[in-house]
Short mmCIF file of C-alpha atoms in Angstrom, two decimals:
data_model
loop_
_atom_site.label_atom_id
_atom_site.label_comp_id
_atom_site.label_asym_id
_atom_site.label_seq_id
_atom_site.Cartn_x
_atom_site.Cartn_y
_atom_site.Cartn_z
CA MET A 30 15.19 96.73 195.47
CA THR A 31 15.71 96.77 191.73
CA GLU A 32 18.14 98.86 189.72
CA ALA A 33 16.99 100.96 186.81
CA VAL A 34 18.24 99.69 183.48
CA THR A 35 19.16 102.39 180.98
CA PRO A 36 18.32 101.37 177.42
CA PRO A 37 21.25 101.62 174.97
CA SER A 38 21.46 104.84 173.00
CA PRO A 39 21.77 104.71 169.21
CA LEU A 40 24.73 107.08 169.56
CA ASP A 41 26.75 104.61 171.64
CA PRO A 42 29.58 102.79 169.77
CA PRO A 43 28.94 99.13 168.94
CA PRO A 44 30.57 96.49 171.14
CA LEU A 45 33.99 95.30 170.03
CA PRO A 46 34.16 91.80 168.53
CA PRO A 47 35.83 89.16 170.71
CA GLU A 48 39.57 88.82 170.11
CA LYS A 49 40.91 85.62 168.68
CA PRO A 50 43.09 83.59 171.03
CA GLY A 51 46.75 84.38 170.46
CA ALA A 52 46.05 87.47 168.34
CA ALA A 53 47.63 89.79 170.89
CA ALA A 54 50.81 87.79 170.99
CA GLY A 55 52.04 89.39 167.75
CA ALA A 56 51.99 88.55 164.07
CA ILE A 57 55.54 87.12 163.91
CA THR A 58 55.47 83.33 163.70
CA PRO A 59 58.25 80.73 163.83
CA GLU A 60 57.79 80.26 160.08
CA ASP A 61 58.56 83.97 159.54
CA ILE A 62 61.77 83.67 161.57
CA ARG A 63 62.73 80.55 159.63
CA ASP A 64 62.19 82.33 156.30
CA GLY A 65 64.30 85.28 157.46
CA ALA A 66 67.15 82.95 158.45
CA VAL A 67 66.98 81.18 155.07
CA VAL A 68 67.14 84.49 153.22
CA ALA A 69 70.10 85.66 155.32
CA LEU A 70 71.99 82.42 154.61
CA LEU A 71 71.36 82.38 150.86
CA VAL A 72 72.12 86.08 150.35
CA GLY A 73 75.27 85.78 152.46
CA LEU A 74 76.51 82.87 150.36
CA ALA A 75 75.94 84.97 147.23
CA GLY A 76 78.91 87.04 148.42
CA LEU A 77 81.15 84.35 146.95
CA LEU A 78 79.72 85.21 143.54
CA LEU A 79 80.43 88.90 144.17
CA GLY A 80 84.09 88.19 144.93
CA LEU A 81 84.46 85.95 141.90
CA LEU A 82 82.93 88.52 139.53
CA TRP A 83 85.01 91.32 141.05
CA VAL A 84 88.26 89.46 140.38
CA TRP A 85 87.14 88.64 136.86
CA LEU A 86 85.82 92.05 135.77
CA ALA A 87 87.88 94.60 137.73
CA PRO A 88 90.66 96.31 135.74
CA ARG A 89 94.15 95.52 136.98
CA VAL A 90 96.81 97.89 138.28
CA GLN A 91 100.29 96.86 137.20
CA TYR A 92 103.67 97.36 138.83
CA VAL A 93 107.15 97.03 137.42
CA SER A 94 110.46 96.48 139.21
CA ASN A 95 113.91 97.78 138.34
CA GLY A 96 115.61 95.27 140.60
CA GLU A 97 115.75 97.62 143.57
CA ALA A 98 112.25 99.12 143.93
CA VAL A 99 108.71 98.64 142.67
CA PHE A 100 106.94 101.37 140.68
CA LEU A 101 103.56 101.84 139.06
CA ARG A 102 103.75 101.00 135.38
CA ASP A 103 101.30 103.79 134.53
CA SER A 104 101.15 106.49 137.19
CA GLU A 105 98.14 108.14 135.48
CA SER A 106 96.06 104.97 135.36
CA GLU A 107 92.54 105.12 136.82
CA ALA A 108 92.33 101.37 137.28
CA ARG A 109 92.09 101.67 141.07
CA ILE A 110 89.03 103.90 140.84
CA ALA A 111 87.54 101.61 138.20
CA SER A 112 88.08 98.64 140.52
CA ASP A 113 86.01 100.34 143.22
CA GLY A 114 83.38 101.23 140.63
CA THR A 115 83.20 97.61 139.48
CA PHE A 116 82.62 96.41 143.04
CA PHE A 117 79.96 99.08 143.54
CA LEU A 118 78.05 98.21 140.35
CA LEU A 119 78.20 94.49 141.08
CA SER A 120 76.86 95.15 144.57
CA LEU A 121 73.98 97.18 143.14
CA GLY A 122 73.11 94.38 140.74
CA LEU A 123 73.18 91.73 143.44
CA GLY A 124 71.09 93.99 145.67
CA VAL A 125 68.41 94.22 142.99
CA LEU A 126 68.48 90.46 142.36
CA SER A 127 68.30 89.55 146.04
CA ALA A 128 65.43 91.98 146.69
CA VAL A 129 63.39 90.79 143.71
CA GLY A 130 64.10 87.12 144.47
CA THR A 131 63.08 87.52 148.11
CA PHE A 132 59.88 89.33 147.13
CA LEU A 133 58.91 86.70 144.57
CA TRP A 134 59.53 83.95 147.13
CA ARG A 135 57.54 85.57 149.94
CA ARG A 136 55.27 88.34 148.69
CA ALA A 137 53.77 89.00 152.11
CA GLY A 138 57.07 90.38 153.41
CA GLY A 139 57.45 90.85 157.13
CA VAL A 140 59.96 92.17 159.64
CA PRO A 141 62.01 88.94 159.93
CA LEU A 142 62.31 88.77 156.15
CA VAL A 143 63.60 92.34 155.89
CA ILE A 144 66.05 91.82 158.77
CA GLY A 145 67.31 88.59 157.21
CA LEU A 146 67.74 90.28 153.84
CA GLY A 147 69.66 93.20 155.34
CA LEU A 148 71.96 91.05 157.49
CA GLY A 149 72.59 88.63 154.64
CA ALA A 150 73.46 91.48 152.27
CA VAL A 151 75.92 93.00 154.76
CA PHE A 152 77.56 89.61 155.29
CA GLY A 153 77.57 88.95 151.54
CA ALA A 154 79.32 92.26 150.81
CA LEU A 155 82.02 91.50 153.39
CA VAL A 156 82.45 87.96 152.08
CA GLY A 157 82.71 89.20 148.49
CA TRP A 158 85.32 91.79 149.46
CA ARG A 159 87.56 89.39 151.38
CA PHE A 160 87.05 86.54 148.92
CA GLY A 161 88.03 88.80 146.03
CA LEU A 162 91.20 89.87 147.81
CA TRP A 163 92.03 86.23 148.46
CA LEU A 164 91.42 85.19 144.84
CA GLY A 165 93.30 88.14 143.37
CA PRO A 166 97.03 88.64 142.97
CA SER A 167 99.27 88.26 145.99
CA SER A 168 99.70 91.21 148.31
CA ASP A 169 103.43 90.43 148.73
CA LEU A 170 104.90 92.86 146.21
CA VAL A 171 108.48 91.85 146.88
CA ALA A 172 107.81 88.19 146.13
CA ALA A 173 105.70 89.09 143.09
CA ALA A 174 108.45 91.37 141.73
CA LYS A 175 111.08 88.65 142.15
CA ALA A 176 108.83 86.10 140.45
CA ALA A 177 108.12 88.45 137.51
CA GLY A 178 111.71 89.59 136.99
CA LYS A 179 113.34 92.93 136.33
CA GLY A 180 111.44 95.22 133.96
CA ILE A 181 108.47 92.84 133.56
CA PRO A 182 105.11 94.20 134.70
CA PHE A 183 102.98 92.22 137.11
CA ASP A 184 99.49 92.68 138.55
CA ALA A 185 99.00 94.52 141.81
CA PRO A 186 96.68 93.09 144.47
CA LEU A 187 93.04 94.12 144.44
CA GLU A 188 92.09 96.96 146.78
CA LEU A 189 88.81 98.52 147.78
CA LEU A 190 89.67 102.12 148.55
CA ALA A 191 86.08 103.31 149.01
CA HIS A 192 84.78 101.15 151.86
CA GLY A 193 81.40 102.84 151.56
CA ALA A 194 80.79 100.58 148.55
CA LEU A 195 80.18 97.78 151.06
CA LEU A 196 76.82 99.42 151.89
CA ALA A 197 75.57 99.42 148.30
CA TRP A 198 74.25 95.86 148.44
CA PRO A 199 72.33 95.99 151.75
CA MET A 200 70.87 99.45 151.13
CA THR A 201 69.71 98.57 147.62
CA ALA A 202 68.24 95.24 148.71
CA VAL A 203 66.32 96.56 151.72
CA LEU A 204 64.96 99.71 150.07
CA LEU A 205 63.89 97.94 146.90
CA HIS A 206 62.28 95.09 148.82
CA LEU A 207 60.31 97.53 150.99
CA GLY A 208 59.15 99.36 147.87
CA LEU A 209 58.04 96.14 146.16
CA THR A 210 56.24 95.00 149.29
CA ALA A 211 54.45 98.32 149.66
CA LEU A 212 53.28 98.32 146.03
CA TRP A 213 52.44 94.71 145.22
CA SER A 214 52.16 92.69 148.42
CA PRO A 215 48.73 91.11 149.15
CA ARG A 216 46.65 93.35 151.39
CA GLU A 217 44.27 92.33 154.13
CA PRO A 218 40.57 92.92 153.36
CA ASP A 219 38.90 95.88 155.05
CA PRO A 220 36.68 95.01 158.02
CA GLU A 221 32.98 94.82 157.28
CA PRO A 222 30.97 97.80 158.58
CA VAL A 223 28.54 97.22 161.45
CA HIS A 224 24.94 97.47 160.28
CA GLY A 225 23.04 100.39 161.71
CA TRP A 226 26.16 102.28 162.76
CA SER A 227 27.50 105.18 160.80
CA GLY A 228 29.91 106.77 163.27
CA TYR A 229 30.57 107.68 166.86
CA TYR A 230 28.87 111.05 166.50
CA GLN A 231 25.66 112.05 164.80
CA ALA A 232 24.44 115.60 164.52
CA PRO A 233 21.16 116.28 166.37
CA PRO A 234 18.08 116.88 164.19
CA PRO A 235 17.29 120.51 163.31
CA ALA A 236 15.04 122.48 165.67
CA GLY A 237 12.22 122.91 163.18
CA SER A 238 12.07 119.32 161.91
CA ALA A 239 8.92 117.24 161.93
CA SER A 240 10.31 114.95 164.60
CA SER A 241 10.07 117.65 167.27
CA ALA A 242 7.34 117.16 169.91
CA PRO A 243 4.05 119.08 169.28
CA GLU A 244 3.17 121.91 171.62
CA THR A 245 0.39 121.42 174.14
CA PRO A 246 -2.75 123.43 173.21
CA ARG A 247 -3.49 126.29 175.54
CA ALA A 248 -6.81 126.58 177.30
#
């Protein structure tokens, strides 16, 4: 007993090409994870530069002592707000530099690279904040007032009043890197079309076309 074999229809989809071994395992490779870790480490260490520049460029708030208490030398000074603004602008600049540098190093991008850039930028912002506080004037106002003397102004410790400025670096770096990757990263070539196949559906020929079967002559 033999089974009837149905010939393939031209409307059937073409067979799928065989999958490459390991293709279903995912596109993330150990090299991608290594590159992400390197980016996180380098960007995090750049936080030391942020703290150093913040101490150098931020305007200083000054106090003065009368021997019994410590007062602001200029109560209308906007140096505290300017200090936060300096940290914010420096974070934006480092975010741009880290995003551009990461893109130029690895144009293909990838999830591990973006994660490494974001984590490194968060760590770098925290390192820059704490390192700047450590490098700046002492937070012990009593000791600083005694060292300066009565009536002599002295610098107040650095403060970051707007803690939201800590997000400027990671947000700028990640968003800019994603934009650069979307615009200028190398793209994979489109798959070649299968010859003789133009789609999964083809409209039937019109009823009055020449391909219709001729009628049988009547007797």
